[in-house]
XYZ file of C-alpha atoms in Angstrom:
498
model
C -1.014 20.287 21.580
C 2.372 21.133 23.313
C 4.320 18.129 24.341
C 6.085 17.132 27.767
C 9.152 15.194 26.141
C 12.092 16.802 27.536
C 10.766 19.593 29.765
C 13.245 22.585 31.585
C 14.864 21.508 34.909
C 12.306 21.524 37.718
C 12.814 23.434 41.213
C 11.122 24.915 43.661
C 11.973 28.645 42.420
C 10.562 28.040 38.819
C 7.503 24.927 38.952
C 5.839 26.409 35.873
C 5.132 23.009 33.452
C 2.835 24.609 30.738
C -0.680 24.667 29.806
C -3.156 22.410 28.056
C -5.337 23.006 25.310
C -7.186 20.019 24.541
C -8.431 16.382 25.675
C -7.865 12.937 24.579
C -10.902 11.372 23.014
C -11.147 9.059 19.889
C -7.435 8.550 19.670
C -7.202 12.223 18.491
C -6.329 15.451 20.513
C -10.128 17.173 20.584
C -11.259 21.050 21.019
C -13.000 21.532 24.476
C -16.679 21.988 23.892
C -16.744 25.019 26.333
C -13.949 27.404 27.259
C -13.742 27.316 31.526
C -10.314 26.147 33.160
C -8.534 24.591 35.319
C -5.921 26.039 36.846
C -3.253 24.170 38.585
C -2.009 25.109 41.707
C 1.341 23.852 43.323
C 1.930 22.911 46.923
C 5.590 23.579 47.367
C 4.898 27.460 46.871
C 1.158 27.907 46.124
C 2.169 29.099 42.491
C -0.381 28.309 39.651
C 1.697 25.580 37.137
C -0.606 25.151 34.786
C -3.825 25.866 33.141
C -6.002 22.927 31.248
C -9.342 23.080 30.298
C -12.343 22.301 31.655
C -14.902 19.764 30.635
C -18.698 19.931 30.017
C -21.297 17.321 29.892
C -20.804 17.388 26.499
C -17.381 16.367 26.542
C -17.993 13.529 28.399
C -20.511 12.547 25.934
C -18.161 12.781 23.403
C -15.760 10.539 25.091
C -18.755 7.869 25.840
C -19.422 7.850 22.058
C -16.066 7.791 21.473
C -15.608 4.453 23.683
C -18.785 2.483 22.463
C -17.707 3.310 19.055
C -14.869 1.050 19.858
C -16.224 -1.347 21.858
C -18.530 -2.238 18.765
C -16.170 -1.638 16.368
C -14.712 -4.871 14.428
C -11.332 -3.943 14.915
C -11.090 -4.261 18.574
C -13.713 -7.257 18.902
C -11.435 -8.694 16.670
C -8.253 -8.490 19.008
C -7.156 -11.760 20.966
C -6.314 -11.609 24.473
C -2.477 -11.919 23.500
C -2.948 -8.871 21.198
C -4.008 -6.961 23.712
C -1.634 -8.095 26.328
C 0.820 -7.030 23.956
C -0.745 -3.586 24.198
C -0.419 -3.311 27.584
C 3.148 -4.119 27.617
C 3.793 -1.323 25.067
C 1.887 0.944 27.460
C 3.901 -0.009 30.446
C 7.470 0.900 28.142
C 6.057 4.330 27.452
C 5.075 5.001 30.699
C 8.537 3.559 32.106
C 10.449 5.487 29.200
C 8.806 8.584 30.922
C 8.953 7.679 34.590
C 11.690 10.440 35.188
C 9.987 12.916 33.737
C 6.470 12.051 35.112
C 7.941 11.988 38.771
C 8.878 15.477 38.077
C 5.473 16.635 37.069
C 4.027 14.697 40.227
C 6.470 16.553 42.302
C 5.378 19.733 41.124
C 1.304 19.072 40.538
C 1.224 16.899 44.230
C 4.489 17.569 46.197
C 5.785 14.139 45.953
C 9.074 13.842 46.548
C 11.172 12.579 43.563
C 11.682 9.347 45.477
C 7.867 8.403 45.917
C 7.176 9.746 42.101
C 9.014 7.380 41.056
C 8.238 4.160 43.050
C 4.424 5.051 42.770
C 5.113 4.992 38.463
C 7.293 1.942 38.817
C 3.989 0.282 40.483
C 2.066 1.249 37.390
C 4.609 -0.486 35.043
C 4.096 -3.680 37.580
C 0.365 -3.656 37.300
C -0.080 -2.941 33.272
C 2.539 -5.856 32.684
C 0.832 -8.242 35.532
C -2.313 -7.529 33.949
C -0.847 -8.273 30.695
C 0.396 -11.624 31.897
C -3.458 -12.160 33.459
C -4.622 -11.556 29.838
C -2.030 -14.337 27.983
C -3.189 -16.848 30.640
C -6.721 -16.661 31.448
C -9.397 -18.816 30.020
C -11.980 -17.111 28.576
C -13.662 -19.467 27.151
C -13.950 -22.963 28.945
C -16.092 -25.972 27.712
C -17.550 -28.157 30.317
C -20.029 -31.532 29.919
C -23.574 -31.128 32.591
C -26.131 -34.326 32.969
C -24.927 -34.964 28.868
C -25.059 -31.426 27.786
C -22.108 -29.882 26.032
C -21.741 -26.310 27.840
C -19.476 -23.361 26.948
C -18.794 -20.759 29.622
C -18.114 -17.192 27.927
C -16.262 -14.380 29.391
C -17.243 -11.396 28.033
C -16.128 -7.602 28.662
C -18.529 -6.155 30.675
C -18.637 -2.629 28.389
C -17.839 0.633 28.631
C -15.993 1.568 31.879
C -16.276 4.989 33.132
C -12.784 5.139 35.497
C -12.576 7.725 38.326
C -9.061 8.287 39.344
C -7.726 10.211 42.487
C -5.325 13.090 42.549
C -2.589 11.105 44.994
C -1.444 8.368 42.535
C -3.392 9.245 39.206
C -1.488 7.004 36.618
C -1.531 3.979 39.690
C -5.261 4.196 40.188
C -5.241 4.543 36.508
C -3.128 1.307 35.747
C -5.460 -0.477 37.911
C -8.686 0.118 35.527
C -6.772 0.363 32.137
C -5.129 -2.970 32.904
C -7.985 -5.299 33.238
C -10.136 -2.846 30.788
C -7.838 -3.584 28.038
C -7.075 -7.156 28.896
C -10.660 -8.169 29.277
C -11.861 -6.222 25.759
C -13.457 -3.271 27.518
C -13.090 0.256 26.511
C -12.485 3.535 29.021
C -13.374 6.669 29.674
C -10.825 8.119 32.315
C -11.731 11.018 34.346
C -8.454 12.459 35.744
C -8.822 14.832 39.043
C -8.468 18.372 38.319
C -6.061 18.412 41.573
C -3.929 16.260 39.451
C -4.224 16.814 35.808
C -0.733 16.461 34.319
C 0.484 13.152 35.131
C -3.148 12.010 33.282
C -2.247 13.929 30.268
C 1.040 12.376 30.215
C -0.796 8.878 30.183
C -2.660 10.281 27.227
C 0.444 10.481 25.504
C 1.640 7.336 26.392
C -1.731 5.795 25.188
C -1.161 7.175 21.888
C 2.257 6.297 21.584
C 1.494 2.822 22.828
C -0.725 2.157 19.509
C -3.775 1.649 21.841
C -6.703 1.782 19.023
C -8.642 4.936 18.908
C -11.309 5.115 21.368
C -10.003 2.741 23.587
C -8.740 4.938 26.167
C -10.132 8.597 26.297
C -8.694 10.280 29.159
C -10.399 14.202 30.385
C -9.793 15.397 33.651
C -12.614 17.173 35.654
C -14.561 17.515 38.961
C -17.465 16.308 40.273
C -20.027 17.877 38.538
C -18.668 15.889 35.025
C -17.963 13.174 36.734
C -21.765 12.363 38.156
C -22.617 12.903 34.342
C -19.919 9.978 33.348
C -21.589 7.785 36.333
C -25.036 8.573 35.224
C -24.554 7.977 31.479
C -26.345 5.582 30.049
C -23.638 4.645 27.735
C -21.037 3.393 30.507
C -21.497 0.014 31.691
C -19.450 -0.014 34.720
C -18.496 2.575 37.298
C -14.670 2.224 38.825
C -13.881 4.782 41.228
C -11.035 5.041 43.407
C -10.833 8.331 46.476
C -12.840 8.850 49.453
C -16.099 6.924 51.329
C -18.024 9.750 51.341
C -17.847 10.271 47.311
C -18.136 6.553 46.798
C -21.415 6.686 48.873
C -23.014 8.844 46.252
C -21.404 6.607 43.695
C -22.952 3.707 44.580
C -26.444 5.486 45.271
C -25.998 6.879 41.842
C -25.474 3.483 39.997
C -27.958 1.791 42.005
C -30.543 3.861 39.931
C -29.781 1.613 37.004
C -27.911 -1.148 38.451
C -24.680 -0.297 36.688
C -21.394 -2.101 37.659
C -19.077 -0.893 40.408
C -16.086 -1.464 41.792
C -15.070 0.809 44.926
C -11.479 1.380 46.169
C -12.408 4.014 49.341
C -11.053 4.908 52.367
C -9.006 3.176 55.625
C -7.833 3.679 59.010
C -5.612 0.983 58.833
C -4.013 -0.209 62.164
C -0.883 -1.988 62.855
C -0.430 -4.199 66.147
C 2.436 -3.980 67.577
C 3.263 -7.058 69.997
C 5.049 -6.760 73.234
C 8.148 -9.400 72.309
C 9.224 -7.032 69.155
C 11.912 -4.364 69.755
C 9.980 -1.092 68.288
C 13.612 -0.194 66.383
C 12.784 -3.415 63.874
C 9.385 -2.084 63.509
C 10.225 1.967 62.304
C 11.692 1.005 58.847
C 8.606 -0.496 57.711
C 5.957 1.349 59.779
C 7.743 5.042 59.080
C 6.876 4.728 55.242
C 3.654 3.028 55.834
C 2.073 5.619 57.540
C 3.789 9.029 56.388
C 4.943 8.452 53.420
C 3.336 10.466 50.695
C 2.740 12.477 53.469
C 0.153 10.466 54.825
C -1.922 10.596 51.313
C -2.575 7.168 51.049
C -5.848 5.342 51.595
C -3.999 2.691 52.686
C -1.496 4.257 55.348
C -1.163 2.940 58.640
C -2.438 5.573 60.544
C -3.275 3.825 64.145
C -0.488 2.129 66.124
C -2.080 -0.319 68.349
C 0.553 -0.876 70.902
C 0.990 -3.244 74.336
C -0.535 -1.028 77.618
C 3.207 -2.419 79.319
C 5.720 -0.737 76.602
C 3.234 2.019 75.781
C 5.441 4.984 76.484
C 9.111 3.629 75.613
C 7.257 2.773 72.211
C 5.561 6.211 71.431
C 8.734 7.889 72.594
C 10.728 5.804 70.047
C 8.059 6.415 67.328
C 7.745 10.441 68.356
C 11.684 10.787 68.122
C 11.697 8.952 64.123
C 8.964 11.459 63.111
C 10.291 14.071 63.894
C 13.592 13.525 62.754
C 11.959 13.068 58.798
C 12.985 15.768 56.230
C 10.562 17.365 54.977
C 10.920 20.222 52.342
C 11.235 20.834 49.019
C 10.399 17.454 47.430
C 13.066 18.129 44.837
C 15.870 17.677 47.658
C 16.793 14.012 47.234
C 17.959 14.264 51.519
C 13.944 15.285 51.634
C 11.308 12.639 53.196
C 8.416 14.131 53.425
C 6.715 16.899 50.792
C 3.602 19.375 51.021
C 0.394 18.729 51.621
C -1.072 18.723 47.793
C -3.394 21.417 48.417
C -4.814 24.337 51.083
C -8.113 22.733 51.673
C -5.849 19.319 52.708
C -4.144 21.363 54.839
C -6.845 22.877 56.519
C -8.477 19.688 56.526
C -5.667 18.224 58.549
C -5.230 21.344 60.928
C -9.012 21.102 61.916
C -8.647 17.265 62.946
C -5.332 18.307 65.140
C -7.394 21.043 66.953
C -10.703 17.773 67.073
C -8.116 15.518 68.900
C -6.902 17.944 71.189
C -10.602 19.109 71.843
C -11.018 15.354 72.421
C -8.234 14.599 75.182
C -5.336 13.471 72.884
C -1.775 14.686 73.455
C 0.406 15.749 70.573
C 3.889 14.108 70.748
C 5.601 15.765 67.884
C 4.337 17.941 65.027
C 0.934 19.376 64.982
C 1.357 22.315 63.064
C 3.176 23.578 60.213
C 6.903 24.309 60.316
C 8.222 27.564 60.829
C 11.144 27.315 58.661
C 8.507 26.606 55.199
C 6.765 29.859 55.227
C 4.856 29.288 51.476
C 3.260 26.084 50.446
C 0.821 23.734 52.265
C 3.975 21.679 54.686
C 2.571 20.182 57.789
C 4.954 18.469 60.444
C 4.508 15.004 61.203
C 2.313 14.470 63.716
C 1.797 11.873 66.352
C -0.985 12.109 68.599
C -0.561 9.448 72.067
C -3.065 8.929 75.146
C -5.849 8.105 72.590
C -9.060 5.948 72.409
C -10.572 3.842 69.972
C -13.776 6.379 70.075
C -12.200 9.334 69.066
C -12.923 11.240 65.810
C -9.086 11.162 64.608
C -9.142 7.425 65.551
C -12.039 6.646 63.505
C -12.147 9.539 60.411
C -10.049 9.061 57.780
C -7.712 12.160 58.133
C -5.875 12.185 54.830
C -2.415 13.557 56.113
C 0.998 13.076 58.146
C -1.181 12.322 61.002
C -0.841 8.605 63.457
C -2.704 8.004 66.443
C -1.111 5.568 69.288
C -3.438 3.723 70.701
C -2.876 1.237 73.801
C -4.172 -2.390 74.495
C -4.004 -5.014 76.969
C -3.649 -8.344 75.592
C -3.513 -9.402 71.791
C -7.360 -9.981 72.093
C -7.801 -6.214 72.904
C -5.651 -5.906 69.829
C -7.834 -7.419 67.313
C -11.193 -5.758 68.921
C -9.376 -2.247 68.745
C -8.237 -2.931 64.752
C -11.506 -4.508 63.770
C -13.641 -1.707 65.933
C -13.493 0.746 62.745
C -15.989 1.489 59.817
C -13.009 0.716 57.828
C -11.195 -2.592 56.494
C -8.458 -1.747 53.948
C -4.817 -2.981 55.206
C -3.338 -3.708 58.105
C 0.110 -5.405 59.529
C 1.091 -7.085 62.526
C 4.789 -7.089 63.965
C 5.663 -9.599 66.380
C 8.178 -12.971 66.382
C 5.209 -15.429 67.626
C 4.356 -17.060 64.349
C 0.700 -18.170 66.819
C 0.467 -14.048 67.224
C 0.616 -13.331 63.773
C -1.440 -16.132 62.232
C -4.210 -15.005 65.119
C -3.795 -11.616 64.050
C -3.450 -12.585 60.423
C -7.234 -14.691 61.094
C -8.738 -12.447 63.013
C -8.731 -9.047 61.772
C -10.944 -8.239 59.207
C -9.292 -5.895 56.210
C -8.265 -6.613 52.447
C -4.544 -6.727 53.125
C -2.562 -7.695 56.212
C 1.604 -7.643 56.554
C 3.406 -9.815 58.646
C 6.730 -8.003 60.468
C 6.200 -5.684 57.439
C 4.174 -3.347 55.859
C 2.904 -0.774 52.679
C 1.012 -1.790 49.179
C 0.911 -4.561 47.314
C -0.285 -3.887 44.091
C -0.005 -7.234 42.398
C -2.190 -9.069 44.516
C -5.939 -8.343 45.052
C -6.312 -4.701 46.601
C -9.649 -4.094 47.947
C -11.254 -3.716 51.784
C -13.830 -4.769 53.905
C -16.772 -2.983 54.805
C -16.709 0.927 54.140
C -13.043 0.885 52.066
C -15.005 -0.758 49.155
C -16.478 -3.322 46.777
C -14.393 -5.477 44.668
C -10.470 -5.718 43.974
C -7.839 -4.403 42.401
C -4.885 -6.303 41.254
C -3.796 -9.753 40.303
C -6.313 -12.079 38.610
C -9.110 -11.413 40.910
C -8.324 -7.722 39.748
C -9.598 -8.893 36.439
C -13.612 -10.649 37.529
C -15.063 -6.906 37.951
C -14.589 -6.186 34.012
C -15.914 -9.536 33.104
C -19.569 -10.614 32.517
C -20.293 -14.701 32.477
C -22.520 -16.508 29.553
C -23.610 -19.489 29.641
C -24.204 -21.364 26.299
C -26.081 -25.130 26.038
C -25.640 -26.705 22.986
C -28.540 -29.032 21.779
C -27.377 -33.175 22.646
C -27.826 -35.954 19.757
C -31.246 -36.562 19.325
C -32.974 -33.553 21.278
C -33.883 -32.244 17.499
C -35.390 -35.683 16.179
């Protein structure tokens, strides 16, 4: 198989990478079991960058096998939990070694600009080293004393995990599964996006650089038809999916068949409240990246403003002006904010929910189309829509784009009834200087993640949401319960044997 160490220069006149011939299963480099592709298609010109192949059903098996091969096998039962720490951390220096490079390949595969490639692989490092600190320092076995018995409480890895990872942060979503796979003693098979295939075979390589053992980590990428085989398979013991409600819906109907684990990081409409005694300039440096950036491709953006009925317009004027004054471009131009859409049907996606919330009353304040100057590739303006209410579609749908709604309230208690009025629960953030506002806020709304006079992603803490954004976390030691099963062993007391 080719290799990506040192590729050519990357622009937006030559985003070729090169192709793909085979998939990571068994620690080896196996030959596709059927001969369809993948083709990779870039959103900074539309240009195909790369061709991979396609898996079957049989592939997957393979990859299954592959994993419960290892999970059984002595030589990874074997490992301590500071062993594989210790693998983790050699995973996070490959990946870090590579993080140029990979941002590159992100650039060109997403349209991330060089800047968020390389935070977003930075936050992967974070996670596989936190996670290899939560292996060093967790208990997995704890001895307790009940009524006179001597009891042992057993953490156990709960299997096979069959990972699901989206095409806007593949080796993040990635980190978040590996990390407390590996750290607990499970094994994975990874199903990459086929939006987003090369970052995932970079990972490959790093896993096999890393020393993981063979069959550890398989990583194939593929679309939804292999990946309802890899939920369905008998052989996986744990579903963890991260990318949109309406696929994690099936998900979970799918594993309720056979009551298979699951852990669900979904959707979001995420709303910040913006209090009347805060001057909206302190508010754009954090609430700019939090909703746009990645052009809006985050499940977690902030993409409704909840803002006091008194400074309504001075705010959206404010907020209207910042947008539009973000680059966006070629996301190899370091001046450049703001990249492509990563692919047509986003874009068309995005363009039908401008046309639903003018249909709907809404006013577009800047953007709502695409620019004239970026005649190829999928670019979209930022777009902010004002005069809007909780009840419309682009208030309520997750849009998936450079899209914010302003939405206006009357007291703080409005506020909280407007954020918490959504099928949603996944972040949030308040911005105020009443420490009584915020903690209200802070109590009161009901999401996974709230900010205080700040906002974005933590990754290190639990990352999960309330009601239709998921079940489970992500991310710091709670991160680490969903790959866990409990056993409970009583040992006979003197005498019960006489």
């Amino acid at each position: 198989m080719a290799s990506l160490t040192s590729p050519p220069p990357l622009t937006m006149r030559s985003t070729h990478v090169h192709d793909y011939d085979r998939f990571y299963i068994g620690g080896t480099w196996t030959t596709p079991r059927g001969g369809d592709k993948i083709e990779v298609v870039s959103p900074i010109d539309g240009s195909v960058v790369a061709v991979v192949p396609e898996p079957t059903d049989l592939d997957i098996d393979d990859a299954v096998l592959a994993a419960r091969k290892a999970l059984n096998g002595s030589e990874w039962r074997s490992t301590t939990a500071p062993e594989r720490a210790s693998l983790l951390d050699s995973l996070a220096d490959e990946i870090e070694k590579r993080i140029p490079e990979i941002a590159e390949i992100f650039a060109v595969e997403i349209g991330a600009p060089l800047a968020v490639g390389t935070q977003f692989h930075q936050m992967s490092v974070s996670i596989l080293r936190q996670f290899a600190e939560i292996a060093r320092t967790t208990e997995f076995t704890v001895d307790r004393v009940d009524g006179g018995n001597r009891v042992r409480i057993v953490k156990e890895p709960v299997g096979v995990v069959g990972a699901i990872i989206p095409w806007n942060g593949p080796i993040a979503a990635a980190a978040f599964k590996i990390g407390p796979a590996v750290a607990s003693g499970c094994t994975v098979v990874l199903k990459a996006a086929p939006e987003g295939p090369l970052t995932a075979y970079v990972l490959a390589e790093c896993v096999e650089a890393a020393g993981i053992p063979a069959g550890v980590i398989n990583i194939v990428p593929g679309g939804r038809e292999v990946g309802e085989h890899l939920v369905t398979h008998p052989g996986v013991d744990k579903i963890a999916f991260t990318g949109s409600t309406a696929a994690g819906r099936r998900i979970m109907s799918l594993c309720g068949d056979r009551i298979a684990r699951l852990s669900l990081e979904l959707g979001g409409k995420s709303a910040a409240i913006v209090a009347p005694d805060i001057e909206f300039a302190e508010v754009l440096p954090h609430l700019i990246p939090a909703s746009v950036g990645h052009t809006g491709q985050v499940c977690a953006a902030i993409t409704r403003v909840l803002l006091p009925r008194s400074r309504y317009t001075e705010y959206t004027e404010i907020l209207a002006a910042a947008m539009s004054s973000l680059p966006l471009g070629d996301p190899f131009d370091a001046a450049v904010a703001l990249g492509p859409i990563a692919m047509q049907r986003q874009l068309e996606r995005v363009e039908d929910y401008v046309r639903i919330g003018l249909a709907e009353g809404a006013h577009i304040a800047t953007g709502g189309s695409r620019p004239d100057e970026l005649t190829s590739g999928f670019y979209f303006s930022p777009t902010l829509f004002v005069d809007v209410t909780n009840e419309m579609r682009i208030a309520r749908e997750e849009i998936f784009g450079p899209v914010v709604v302003a939405i206006a309230y009357d007291d703080i208690d409005d506020a909280i009834r407007i954020a918490n009025d959504s099928p949603y629960g996944l972040s949030g953030a308040v911005f105020t200087h009443d420490d009584s506002v915020a903690e209200k806020v802070v109590r009161e709304v009901r999401t996974g993640q709230i900010f205080v006079n700040t906002a974005g992603l933590c990754v290190t803490q639990p990352f999960g949401g309330f009601k239709q954004s998921g079940l489970g976390r992500e991310g710091g030691p709670e991160g680490l319960d969903g790959y866990l099963e409990t056993k409970m062993v009583q040992f006979a007391t003197a005498g019960d044997n006489a």
